[in-house]
mmCIF file of C-alpha atoms and ligand atoms in Angstrom:
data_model
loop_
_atom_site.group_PDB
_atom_site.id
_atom_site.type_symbol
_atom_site.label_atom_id
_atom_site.label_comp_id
_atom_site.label_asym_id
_atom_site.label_seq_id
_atom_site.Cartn_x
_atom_site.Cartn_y
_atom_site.Cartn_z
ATOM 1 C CA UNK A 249 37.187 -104.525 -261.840
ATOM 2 C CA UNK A 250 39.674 -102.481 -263.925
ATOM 3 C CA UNK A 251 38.456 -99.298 -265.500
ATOM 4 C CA UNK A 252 39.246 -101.312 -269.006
ATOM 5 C CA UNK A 253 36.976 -104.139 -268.553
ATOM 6 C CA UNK A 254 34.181 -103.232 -271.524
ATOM 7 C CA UNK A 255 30.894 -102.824 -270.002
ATOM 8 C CA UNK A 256 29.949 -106.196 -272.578
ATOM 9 C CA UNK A 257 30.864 -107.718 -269.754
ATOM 10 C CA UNK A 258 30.638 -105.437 -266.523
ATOM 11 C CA UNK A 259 27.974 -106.986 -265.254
ATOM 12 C CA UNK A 260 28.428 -110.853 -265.446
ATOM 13 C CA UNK A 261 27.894 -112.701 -262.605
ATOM 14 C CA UNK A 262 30.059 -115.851 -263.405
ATOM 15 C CA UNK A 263 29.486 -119.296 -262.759
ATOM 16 C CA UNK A 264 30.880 -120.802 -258.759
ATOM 17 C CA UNK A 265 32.539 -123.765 -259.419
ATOM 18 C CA UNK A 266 32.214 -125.791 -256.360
ATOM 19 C CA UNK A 267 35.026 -125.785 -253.545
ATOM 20 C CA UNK A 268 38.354 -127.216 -254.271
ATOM 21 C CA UNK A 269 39.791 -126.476 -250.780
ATOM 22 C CA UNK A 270 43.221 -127.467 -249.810
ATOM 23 C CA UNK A 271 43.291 -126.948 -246.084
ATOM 24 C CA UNK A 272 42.972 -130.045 -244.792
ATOM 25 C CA UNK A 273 41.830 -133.979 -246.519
ATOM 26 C CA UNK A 274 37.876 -133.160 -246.637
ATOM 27 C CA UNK A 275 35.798 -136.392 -248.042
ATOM 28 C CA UNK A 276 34.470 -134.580 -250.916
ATOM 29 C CA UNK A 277 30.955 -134.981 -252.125
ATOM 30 C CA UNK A 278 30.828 -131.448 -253.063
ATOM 31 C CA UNK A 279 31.415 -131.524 -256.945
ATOM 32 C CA UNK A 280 29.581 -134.516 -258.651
ATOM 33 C CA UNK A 281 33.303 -136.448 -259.082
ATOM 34 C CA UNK A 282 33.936 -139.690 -259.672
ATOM 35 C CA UNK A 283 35.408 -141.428 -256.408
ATOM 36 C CA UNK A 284 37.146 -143.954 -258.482
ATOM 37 C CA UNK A 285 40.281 -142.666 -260.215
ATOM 38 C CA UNK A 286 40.526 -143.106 -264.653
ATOM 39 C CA UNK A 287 40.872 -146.403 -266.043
ATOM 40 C CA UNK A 288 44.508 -147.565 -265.623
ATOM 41 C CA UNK A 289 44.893 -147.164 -270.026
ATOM 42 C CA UNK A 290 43.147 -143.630 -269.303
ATOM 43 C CA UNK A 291 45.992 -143.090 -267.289
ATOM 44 C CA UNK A 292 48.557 -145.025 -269.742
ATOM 45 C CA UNK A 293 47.274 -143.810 -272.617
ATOM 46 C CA UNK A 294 47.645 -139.962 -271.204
ATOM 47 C CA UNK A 295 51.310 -140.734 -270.433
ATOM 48 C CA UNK A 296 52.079 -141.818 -274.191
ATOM 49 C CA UNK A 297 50.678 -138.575 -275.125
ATOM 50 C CA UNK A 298 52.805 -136.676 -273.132
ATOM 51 C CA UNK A 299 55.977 -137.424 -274.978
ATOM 52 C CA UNK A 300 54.739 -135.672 -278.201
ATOM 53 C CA UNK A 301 53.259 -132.543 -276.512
ATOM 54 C CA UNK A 302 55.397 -130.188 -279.018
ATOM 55 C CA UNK A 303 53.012 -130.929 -281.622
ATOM 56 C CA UNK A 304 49.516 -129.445 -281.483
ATOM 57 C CA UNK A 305 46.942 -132.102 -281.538
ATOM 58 C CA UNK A 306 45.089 -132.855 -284.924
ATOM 59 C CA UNK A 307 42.277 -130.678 -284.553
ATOM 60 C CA UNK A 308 39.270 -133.370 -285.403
ATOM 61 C CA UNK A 309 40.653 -136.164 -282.881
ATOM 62 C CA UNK A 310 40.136 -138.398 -285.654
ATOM 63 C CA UNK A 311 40.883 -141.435 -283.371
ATOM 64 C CA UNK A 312 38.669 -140.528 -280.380
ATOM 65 C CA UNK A 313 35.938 -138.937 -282.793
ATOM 66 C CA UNK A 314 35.907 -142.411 -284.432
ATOM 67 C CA UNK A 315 35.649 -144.087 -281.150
ATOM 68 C CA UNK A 316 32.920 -142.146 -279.659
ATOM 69 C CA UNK A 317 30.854 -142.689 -282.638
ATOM 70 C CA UNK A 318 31.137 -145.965 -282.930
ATOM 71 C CA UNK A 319 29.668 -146.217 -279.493
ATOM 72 C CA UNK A 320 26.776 -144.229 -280.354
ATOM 73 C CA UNK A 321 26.294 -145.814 -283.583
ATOM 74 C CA UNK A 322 26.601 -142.556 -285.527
ATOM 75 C CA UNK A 323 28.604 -141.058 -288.105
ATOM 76 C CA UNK A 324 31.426 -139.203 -287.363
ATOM 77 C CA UNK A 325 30.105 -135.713 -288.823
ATOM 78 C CA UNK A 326 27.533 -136.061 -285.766
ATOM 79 C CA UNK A 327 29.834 -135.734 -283.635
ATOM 80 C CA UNK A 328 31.719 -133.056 -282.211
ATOM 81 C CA UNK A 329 34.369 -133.215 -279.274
ATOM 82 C CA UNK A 330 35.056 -130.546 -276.675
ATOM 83 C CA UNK A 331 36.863 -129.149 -273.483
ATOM 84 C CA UNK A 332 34.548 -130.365 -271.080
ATOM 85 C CA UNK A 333 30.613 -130.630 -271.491
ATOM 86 C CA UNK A 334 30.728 -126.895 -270.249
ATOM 87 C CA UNK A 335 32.217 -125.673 -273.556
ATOM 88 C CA UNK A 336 29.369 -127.633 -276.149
ATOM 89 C CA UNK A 337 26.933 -125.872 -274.068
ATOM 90 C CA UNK A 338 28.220 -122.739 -274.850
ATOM 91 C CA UNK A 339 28.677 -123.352 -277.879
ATOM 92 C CA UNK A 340 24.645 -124.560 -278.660
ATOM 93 C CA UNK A 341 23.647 -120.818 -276.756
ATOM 94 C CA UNK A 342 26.535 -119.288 -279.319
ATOM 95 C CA UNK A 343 25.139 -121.318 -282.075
ATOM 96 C CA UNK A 344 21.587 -121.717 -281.324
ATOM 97 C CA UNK A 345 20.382 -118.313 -279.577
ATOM 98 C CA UNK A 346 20.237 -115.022 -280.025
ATOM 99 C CA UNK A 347 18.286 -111.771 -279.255
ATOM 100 C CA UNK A 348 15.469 -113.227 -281.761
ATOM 101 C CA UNK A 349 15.598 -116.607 -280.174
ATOM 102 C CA UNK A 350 15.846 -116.769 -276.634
ATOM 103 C CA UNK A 351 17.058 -119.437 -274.257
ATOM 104 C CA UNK A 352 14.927 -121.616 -272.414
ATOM 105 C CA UNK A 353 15.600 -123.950 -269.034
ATOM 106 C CA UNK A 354 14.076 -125.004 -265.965
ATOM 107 C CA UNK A 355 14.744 -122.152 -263.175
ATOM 108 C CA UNK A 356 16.323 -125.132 -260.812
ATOM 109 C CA UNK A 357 18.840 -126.486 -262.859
ATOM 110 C CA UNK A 358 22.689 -126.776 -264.044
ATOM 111 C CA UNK A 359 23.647 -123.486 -263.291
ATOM 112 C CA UNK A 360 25.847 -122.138 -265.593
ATOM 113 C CA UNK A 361 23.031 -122.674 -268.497
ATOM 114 C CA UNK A 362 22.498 -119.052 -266.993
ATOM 115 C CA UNK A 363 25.685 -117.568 -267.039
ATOM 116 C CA UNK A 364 26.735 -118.933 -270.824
ATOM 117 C CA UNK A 365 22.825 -116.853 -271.765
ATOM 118 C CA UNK A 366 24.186 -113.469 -269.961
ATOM 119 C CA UNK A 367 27.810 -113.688 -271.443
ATOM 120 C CA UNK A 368 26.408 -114.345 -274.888
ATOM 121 C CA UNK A 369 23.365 -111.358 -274.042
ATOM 122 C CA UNK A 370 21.159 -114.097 -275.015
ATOM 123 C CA UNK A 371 17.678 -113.524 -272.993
ATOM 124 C CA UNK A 372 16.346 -116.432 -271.765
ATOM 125 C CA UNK A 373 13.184 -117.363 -269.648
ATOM 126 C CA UNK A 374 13.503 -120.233 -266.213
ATOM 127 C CA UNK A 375 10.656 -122.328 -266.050
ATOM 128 C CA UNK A 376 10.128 -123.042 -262.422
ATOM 129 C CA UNK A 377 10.115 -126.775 -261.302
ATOM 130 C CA UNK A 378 6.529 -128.445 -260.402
ATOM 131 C CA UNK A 379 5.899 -128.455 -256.830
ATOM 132 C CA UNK A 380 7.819 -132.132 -256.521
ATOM 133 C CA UNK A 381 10.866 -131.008 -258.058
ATOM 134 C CA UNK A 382 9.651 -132.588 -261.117
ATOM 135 C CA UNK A 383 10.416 -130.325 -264.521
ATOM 136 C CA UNK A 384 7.439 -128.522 -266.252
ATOM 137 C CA UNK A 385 7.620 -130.600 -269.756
ATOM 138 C CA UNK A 386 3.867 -129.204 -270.543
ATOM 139 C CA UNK A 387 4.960 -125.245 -269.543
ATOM 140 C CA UNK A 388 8.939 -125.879 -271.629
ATOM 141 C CA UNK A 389 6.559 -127.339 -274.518
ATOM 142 C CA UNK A 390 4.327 -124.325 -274.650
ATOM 143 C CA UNK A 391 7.617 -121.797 -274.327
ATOM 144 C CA UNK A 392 9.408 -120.453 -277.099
ATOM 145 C CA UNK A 393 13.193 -120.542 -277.776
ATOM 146 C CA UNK A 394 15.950 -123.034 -277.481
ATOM 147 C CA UNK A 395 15.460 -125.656 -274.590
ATOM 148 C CA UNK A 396 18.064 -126.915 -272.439
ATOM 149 C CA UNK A 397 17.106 -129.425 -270.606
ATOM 150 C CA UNK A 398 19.744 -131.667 -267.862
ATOM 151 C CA UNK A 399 18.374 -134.689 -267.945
ATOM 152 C CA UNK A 400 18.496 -135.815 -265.022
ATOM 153 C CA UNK A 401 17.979 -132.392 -263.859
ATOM 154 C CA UNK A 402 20.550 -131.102 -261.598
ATOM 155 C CA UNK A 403 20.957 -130.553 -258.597
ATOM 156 C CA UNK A 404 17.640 -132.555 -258.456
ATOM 157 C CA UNK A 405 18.688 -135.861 -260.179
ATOM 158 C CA UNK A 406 15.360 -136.240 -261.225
ATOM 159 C CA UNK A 407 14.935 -137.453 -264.907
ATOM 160 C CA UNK A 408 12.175 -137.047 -267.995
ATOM 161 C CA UNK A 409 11.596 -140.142 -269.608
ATOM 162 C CA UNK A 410 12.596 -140.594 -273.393
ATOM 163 C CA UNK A 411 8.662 -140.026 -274.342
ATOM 164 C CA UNK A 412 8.726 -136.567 -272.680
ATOM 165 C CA UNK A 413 12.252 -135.871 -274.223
ATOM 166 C CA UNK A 414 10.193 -136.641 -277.757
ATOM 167 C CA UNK A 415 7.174 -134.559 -276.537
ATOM 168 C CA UNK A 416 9.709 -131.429 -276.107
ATOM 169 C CA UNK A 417 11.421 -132.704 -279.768
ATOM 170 C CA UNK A 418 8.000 -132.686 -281.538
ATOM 171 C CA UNK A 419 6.536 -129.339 -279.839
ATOM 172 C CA UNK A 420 8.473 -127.371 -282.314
ATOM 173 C CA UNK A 421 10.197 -129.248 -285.011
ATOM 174 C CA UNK A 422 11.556 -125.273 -285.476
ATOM 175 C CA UNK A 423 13.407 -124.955 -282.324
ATOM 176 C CA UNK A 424 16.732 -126.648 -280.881
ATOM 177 C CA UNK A 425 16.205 -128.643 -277.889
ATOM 178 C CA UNK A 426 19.419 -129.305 -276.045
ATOM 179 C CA UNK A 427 19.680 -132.329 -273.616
ATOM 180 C CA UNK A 428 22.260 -132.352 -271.304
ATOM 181 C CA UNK A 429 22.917 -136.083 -270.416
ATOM 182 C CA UNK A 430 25.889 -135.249 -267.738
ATOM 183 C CA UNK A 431 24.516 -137.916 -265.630
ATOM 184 C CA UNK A 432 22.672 -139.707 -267.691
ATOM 185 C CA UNK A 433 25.071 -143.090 -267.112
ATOM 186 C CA UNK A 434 23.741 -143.467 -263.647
ATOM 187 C CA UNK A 435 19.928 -144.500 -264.908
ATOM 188 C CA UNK A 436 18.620 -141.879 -267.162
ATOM 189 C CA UNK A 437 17.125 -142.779 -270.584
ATOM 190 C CA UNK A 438 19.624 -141.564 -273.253
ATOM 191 C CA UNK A 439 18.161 -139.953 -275.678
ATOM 192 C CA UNK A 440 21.006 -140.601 -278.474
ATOM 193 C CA UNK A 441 19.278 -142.892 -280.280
ATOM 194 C CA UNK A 442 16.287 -140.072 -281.095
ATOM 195 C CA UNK A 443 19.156 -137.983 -283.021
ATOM 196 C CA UNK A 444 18.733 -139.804 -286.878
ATOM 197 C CA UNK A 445 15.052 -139.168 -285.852
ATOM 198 C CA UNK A 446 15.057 -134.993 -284.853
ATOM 199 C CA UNK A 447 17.047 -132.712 -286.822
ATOM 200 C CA UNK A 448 16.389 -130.491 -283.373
ATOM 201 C CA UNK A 449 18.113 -132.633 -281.144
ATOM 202 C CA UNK A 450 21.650 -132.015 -279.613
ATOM 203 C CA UNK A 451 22.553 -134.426 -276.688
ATOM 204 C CA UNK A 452 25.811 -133.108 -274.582
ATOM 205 C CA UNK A 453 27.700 -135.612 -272.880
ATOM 206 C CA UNK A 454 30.775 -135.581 -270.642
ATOM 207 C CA UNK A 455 34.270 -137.547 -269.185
ATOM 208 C CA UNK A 456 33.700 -135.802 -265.919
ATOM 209 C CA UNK A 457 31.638 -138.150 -264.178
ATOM 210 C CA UNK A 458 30.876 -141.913 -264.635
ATOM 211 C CA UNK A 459 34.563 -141.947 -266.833
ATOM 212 C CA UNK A 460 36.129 -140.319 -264.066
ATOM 213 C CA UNK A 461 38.162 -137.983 -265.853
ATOM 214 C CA UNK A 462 36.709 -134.408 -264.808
ATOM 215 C CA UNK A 463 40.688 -132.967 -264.964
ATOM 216 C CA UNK A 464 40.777 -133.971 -267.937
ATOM 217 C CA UNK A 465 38.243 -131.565 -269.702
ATOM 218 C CA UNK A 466 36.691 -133.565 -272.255
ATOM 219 C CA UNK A 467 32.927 -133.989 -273.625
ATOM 220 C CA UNK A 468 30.924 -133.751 -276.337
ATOM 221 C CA UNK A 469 27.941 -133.288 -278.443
ATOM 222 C CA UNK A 470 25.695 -135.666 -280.517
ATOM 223 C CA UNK A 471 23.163 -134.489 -283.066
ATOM 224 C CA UNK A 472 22.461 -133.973 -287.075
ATOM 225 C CA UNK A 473 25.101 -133.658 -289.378
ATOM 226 C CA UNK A 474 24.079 -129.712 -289.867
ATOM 227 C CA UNK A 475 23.670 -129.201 -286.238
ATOM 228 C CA UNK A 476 27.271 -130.340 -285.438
ATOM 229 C CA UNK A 477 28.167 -128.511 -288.786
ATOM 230 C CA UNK A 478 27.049 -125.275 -286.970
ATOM 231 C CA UNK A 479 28.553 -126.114 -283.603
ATOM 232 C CA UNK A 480 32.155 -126.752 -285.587
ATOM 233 C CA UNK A 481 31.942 -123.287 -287.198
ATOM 234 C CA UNK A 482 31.920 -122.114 -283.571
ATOM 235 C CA UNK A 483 34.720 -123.660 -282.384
ATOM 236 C CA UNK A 484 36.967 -123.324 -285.255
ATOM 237 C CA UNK A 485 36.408 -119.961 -284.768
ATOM 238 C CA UNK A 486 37.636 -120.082 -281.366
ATOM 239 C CA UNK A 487 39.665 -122.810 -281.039
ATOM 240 C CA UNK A 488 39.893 -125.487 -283.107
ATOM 241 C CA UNK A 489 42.781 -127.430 -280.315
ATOM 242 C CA UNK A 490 39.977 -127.162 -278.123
ATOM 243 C CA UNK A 491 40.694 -130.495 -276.503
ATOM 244 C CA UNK A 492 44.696 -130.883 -275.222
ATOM 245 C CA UNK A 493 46.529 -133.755 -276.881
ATOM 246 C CA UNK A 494 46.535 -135.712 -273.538
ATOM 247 C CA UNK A 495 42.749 -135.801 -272.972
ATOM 248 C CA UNK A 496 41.721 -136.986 -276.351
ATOM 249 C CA UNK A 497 44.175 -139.885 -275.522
ATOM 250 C CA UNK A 498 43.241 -140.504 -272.362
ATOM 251 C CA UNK A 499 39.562 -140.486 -274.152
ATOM 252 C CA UNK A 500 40.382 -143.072 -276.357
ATOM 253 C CA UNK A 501 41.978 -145.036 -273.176
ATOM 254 C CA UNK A 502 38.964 -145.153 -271.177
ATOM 255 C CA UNK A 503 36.905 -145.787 -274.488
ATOM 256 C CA UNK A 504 38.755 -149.274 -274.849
ATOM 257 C CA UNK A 505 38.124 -150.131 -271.107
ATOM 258 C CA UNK A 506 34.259 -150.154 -271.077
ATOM 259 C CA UNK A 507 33.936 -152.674 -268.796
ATOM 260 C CA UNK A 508 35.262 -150.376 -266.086
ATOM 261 C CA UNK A 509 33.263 -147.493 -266.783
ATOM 262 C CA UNK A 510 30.130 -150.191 -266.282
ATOM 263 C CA UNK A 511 31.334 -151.488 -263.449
ATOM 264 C CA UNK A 512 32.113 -148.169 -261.138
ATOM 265 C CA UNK A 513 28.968 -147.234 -262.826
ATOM 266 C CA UNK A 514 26.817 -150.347 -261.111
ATOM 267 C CA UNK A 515 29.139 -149.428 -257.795
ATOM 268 C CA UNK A 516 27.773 -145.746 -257.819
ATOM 269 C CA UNK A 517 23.975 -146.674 -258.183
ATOM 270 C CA UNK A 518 24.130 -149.750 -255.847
ATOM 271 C CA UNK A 519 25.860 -147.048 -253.560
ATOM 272 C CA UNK A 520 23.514 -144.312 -254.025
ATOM 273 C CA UNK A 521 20.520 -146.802 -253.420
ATOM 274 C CA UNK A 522 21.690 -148.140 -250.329
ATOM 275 C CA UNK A 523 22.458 -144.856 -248.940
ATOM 276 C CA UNK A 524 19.054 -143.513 -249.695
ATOM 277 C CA UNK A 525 17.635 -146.430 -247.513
ATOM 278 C CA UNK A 526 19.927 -145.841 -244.919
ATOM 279 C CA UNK A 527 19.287 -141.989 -244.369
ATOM 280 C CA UNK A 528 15.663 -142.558 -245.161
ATOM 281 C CA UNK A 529 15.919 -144.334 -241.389
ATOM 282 C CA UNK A 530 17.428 -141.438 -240.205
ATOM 283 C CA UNK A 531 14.578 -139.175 -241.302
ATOM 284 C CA UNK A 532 15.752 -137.278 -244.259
ATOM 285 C CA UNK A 533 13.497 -136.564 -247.369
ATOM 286 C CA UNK A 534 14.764 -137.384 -251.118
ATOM 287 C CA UNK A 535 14.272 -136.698 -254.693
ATOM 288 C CA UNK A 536 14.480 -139.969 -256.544
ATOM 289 C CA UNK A 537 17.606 -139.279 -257.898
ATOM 290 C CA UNK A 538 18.739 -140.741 -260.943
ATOM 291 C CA UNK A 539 22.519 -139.199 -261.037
ATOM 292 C CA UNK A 540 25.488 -139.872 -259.207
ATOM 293 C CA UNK A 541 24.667 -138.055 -256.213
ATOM 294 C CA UNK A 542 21.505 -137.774 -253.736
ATOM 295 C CA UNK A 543 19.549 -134.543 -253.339
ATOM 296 C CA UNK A 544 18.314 -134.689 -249.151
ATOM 297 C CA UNK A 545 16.705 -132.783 -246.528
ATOM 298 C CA UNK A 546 15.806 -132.959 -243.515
ATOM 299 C CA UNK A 547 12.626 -131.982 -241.642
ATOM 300 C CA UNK A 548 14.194 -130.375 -238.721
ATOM 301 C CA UNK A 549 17.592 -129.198 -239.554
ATOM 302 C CA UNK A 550 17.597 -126.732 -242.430
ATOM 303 C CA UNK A 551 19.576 -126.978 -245.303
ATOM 304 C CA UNK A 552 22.825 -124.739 -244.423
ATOM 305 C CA UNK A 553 22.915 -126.100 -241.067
ATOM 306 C CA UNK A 554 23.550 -129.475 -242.287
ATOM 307 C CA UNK A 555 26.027 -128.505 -244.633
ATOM 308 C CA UNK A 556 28.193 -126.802 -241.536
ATOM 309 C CA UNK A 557 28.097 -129.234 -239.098
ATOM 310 C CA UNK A 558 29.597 -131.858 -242.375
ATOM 311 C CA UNK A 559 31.966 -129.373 -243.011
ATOM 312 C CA UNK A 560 32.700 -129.601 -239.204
ATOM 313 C CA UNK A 561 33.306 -133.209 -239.537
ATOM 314 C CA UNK A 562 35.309 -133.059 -242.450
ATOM 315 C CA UNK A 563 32.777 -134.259 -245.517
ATOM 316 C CA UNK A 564 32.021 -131.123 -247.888
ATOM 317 C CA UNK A 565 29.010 -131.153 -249.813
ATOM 318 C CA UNK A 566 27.277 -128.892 -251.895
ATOM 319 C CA UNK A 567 24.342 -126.517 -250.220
ATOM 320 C CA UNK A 568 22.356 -124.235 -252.550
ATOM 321 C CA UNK A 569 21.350 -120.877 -250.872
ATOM 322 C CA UNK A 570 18.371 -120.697 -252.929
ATOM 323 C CA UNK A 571 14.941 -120.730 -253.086
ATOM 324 C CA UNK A 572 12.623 -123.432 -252.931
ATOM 325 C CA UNK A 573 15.855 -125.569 -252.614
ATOM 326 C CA UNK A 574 17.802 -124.081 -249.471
ATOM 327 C CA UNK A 575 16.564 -126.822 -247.090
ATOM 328 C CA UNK A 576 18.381 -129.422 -249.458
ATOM 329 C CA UNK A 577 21.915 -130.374 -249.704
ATOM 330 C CA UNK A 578 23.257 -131.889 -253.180
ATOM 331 C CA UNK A 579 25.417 -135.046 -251.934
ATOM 332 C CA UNK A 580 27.882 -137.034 -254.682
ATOM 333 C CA UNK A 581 27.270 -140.403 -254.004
ATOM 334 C CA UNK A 582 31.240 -141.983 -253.539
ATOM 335 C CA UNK A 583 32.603 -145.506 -251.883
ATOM 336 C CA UNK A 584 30.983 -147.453 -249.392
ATOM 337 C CA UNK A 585 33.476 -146.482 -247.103
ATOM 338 C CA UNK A 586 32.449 -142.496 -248.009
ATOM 339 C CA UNK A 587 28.922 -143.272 -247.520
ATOM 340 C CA UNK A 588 29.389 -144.959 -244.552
ATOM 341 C CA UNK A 589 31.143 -142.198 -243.039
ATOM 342 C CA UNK A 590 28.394 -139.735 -244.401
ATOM 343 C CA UNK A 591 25.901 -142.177 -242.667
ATOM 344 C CA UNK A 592 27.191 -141.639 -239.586
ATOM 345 C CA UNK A 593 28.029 -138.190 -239.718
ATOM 346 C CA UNK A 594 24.328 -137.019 -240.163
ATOM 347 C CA UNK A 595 23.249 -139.639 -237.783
ATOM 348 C CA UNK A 596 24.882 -137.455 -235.087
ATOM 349 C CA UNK A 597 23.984 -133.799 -236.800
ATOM 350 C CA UNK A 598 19.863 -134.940 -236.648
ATOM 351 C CA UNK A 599 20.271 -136.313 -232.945
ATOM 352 C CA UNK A 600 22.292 -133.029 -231.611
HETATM 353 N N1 LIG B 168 25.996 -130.412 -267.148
HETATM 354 C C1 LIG B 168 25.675 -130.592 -265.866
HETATM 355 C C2 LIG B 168 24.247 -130.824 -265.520
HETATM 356 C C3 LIG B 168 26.673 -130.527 -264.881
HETATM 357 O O1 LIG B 168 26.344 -130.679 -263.593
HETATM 358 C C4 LIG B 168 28.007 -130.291 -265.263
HETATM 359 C C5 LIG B 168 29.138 -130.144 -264.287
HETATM 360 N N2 LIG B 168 29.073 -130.635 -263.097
HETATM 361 C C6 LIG B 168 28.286 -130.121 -266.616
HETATM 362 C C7 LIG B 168 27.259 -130.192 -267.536
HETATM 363 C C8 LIG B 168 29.657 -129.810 -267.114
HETATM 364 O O2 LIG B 168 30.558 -130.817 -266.886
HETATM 365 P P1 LIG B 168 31.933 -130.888 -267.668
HETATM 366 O O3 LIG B 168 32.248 -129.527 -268.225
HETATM 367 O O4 LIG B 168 32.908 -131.341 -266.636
HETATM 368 O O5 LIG B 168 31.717 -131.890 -268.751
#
């Protein structure tokens, strides 16, 4: 640390990003990507863009902020675009928490909701998880500040259902509850269509995953006209070309190619599945995960050791060195052929 880094800030932990490491071709289930590369008019789309990268991008992405809402059936003034899901999120703690009004989450869960409380000195209060990994909707209902709630949860994949989202909604018509629906195309419950109902609701939603576009940066939120009113006062007070010119195209590629999206979709779940039942024969224990990757332990090798000996074999996944969740490894569910070789990798780790 230099001696001029203000003590605002000295003592932020930030967020790990999972590993990008370049030295040598790892299959990488590590980061919750998509295993299919963007839509081919993603891609096309992107490359138009590039020839008029002098100009700065018009800062409400009138074209993608159009097509997103359409989608959702919304308005456009409920709708605000962003760099990434990561940067709506911090803009709801900016926006939606303060000293007065504290932020509120599960204590297993995305883990930067965390980090975006501490750099904004926003306290905030972790709920812990029900013994099955399930979250706490009856303890997050009786809490009070802003909720932010993945749903599915991460790294668990478990999800509420839409009458528990509405249980949180109605607990306190006075408080913001934020639901994070990063996975949510993998079979959660969305709960979009609640937003012309709750004037508390802000869903988050990203490119990252089932659009396969997490290089790109690009995500959003969804709620009330005022809520988005306040999130836009945020960014266009920190930067209103918060989304490059080349994403927002690329946005509006994969927008037009639906089709795709629902089809690697129906690939990653019919993947997922089938890899549950096949490591379910080999003895490991599972959350019913809901998102595009499995949550797994086993009963006799712990958690870190399992994550080694893959590393070993050339698969990186993601191991949490936490409590009650070290014994688990978070695996993104990719091809068959990915799966396969996962399969057989941990077929030899639980028999050494
Ligand atoms: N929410 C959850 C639960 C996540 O796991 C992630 C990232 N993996 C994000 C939000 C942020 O994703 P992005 O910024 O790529 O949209």
């Amino acid at each position: 640390m230099s001696k001029f880094f203000t003590n605002r800030y000295s003592t932020l932990t930030p967020y790990t990003p999972g590993e990008q490491p370049r030295d040598k071709k790892y299959i990488k289930l590590n980061t919750n990507e998509a295993p299919f590369p963007p839509s081919p008019k993603a891609i096309a789309a992107a490359a138009e863009a590039a020839e008029r990268l002098q100009l700065y991008p018009d800062p409400t992405y009138r074209a993608l902020h159009t097509a997103v809402a359409d989608y959702h059936g919304l308005a456009p003034d409920e709708v605000l675009l962003t760099n990434g899901s990561d940067e709506i999120l911090n803009f709801a703690f900016m926006a939606f928490c303060d000293e007065q009004c504290p932020a509120v989450f599960p204590n297993i869960t995305y883990g930067f909701y965390s980090v975006f409380a501490t750099l904004n000195h926003i306290p905030y209060t972790e709920i812990p998880l029900k013994e099955d990994f399930s979250v706490d909707v009856a303890a997050l209902k009786r809490a009070s500040g802003t909720l932010f709630i993945a749903n599915p949860n991460a790294p668990t994949g478990l999800a509420l259902t839409l009458g528990e989202i509405e249980e949180l909604l109605q607990s306190n018509p006075d408080r913001v509850v934020v639901v994070d629906e990063a996975y949510v195309d993998f079979g959660g419950q969305t709960a979009v269509p609640l937003v012309h109902k709750y004037g508390n609701l802000l869903v988050t939603r990203t490119f990252s995953k089932s659009r396969s576009m997490a290089g790109a940066r690009l995500g959003y939120g969804v709620g009330c006209k005022e809520l988005i009113g306040d999130l836009n006062t945020i960014k266009y007070s920190t930067n209103p070309y918060n989304v490059n010119s080349m994403s927002a195209a690329a946005g509006l590629g994969v927008m037009a190619d639906e089709a795709y999206t629902q089809q690697n979709c129906k690939t990653i779940i019919k993947n997922r599945e089938s890899a549950k039942t096949e490591l379910k024969k080999l003895g490991f224990e599972m959350t019913d995960s809901l998102g595009n990757f499995l949550f797994i332990r086993h009963p006799r090798v712990g958690g870190k050791a399992v994550y080694s000996a893959l590393r070993e074999r050339g698969i990186l996944v993601r191991h949490f060195d936490k409590a009650p969740i070290a014994d688990y490894n978070r695996i993104t569910v990719g091809t068959a052929e990915e799966m396969a070789a996962l399969v057989a990798a941990l077929a030899e780790i639980v028999k050494e």
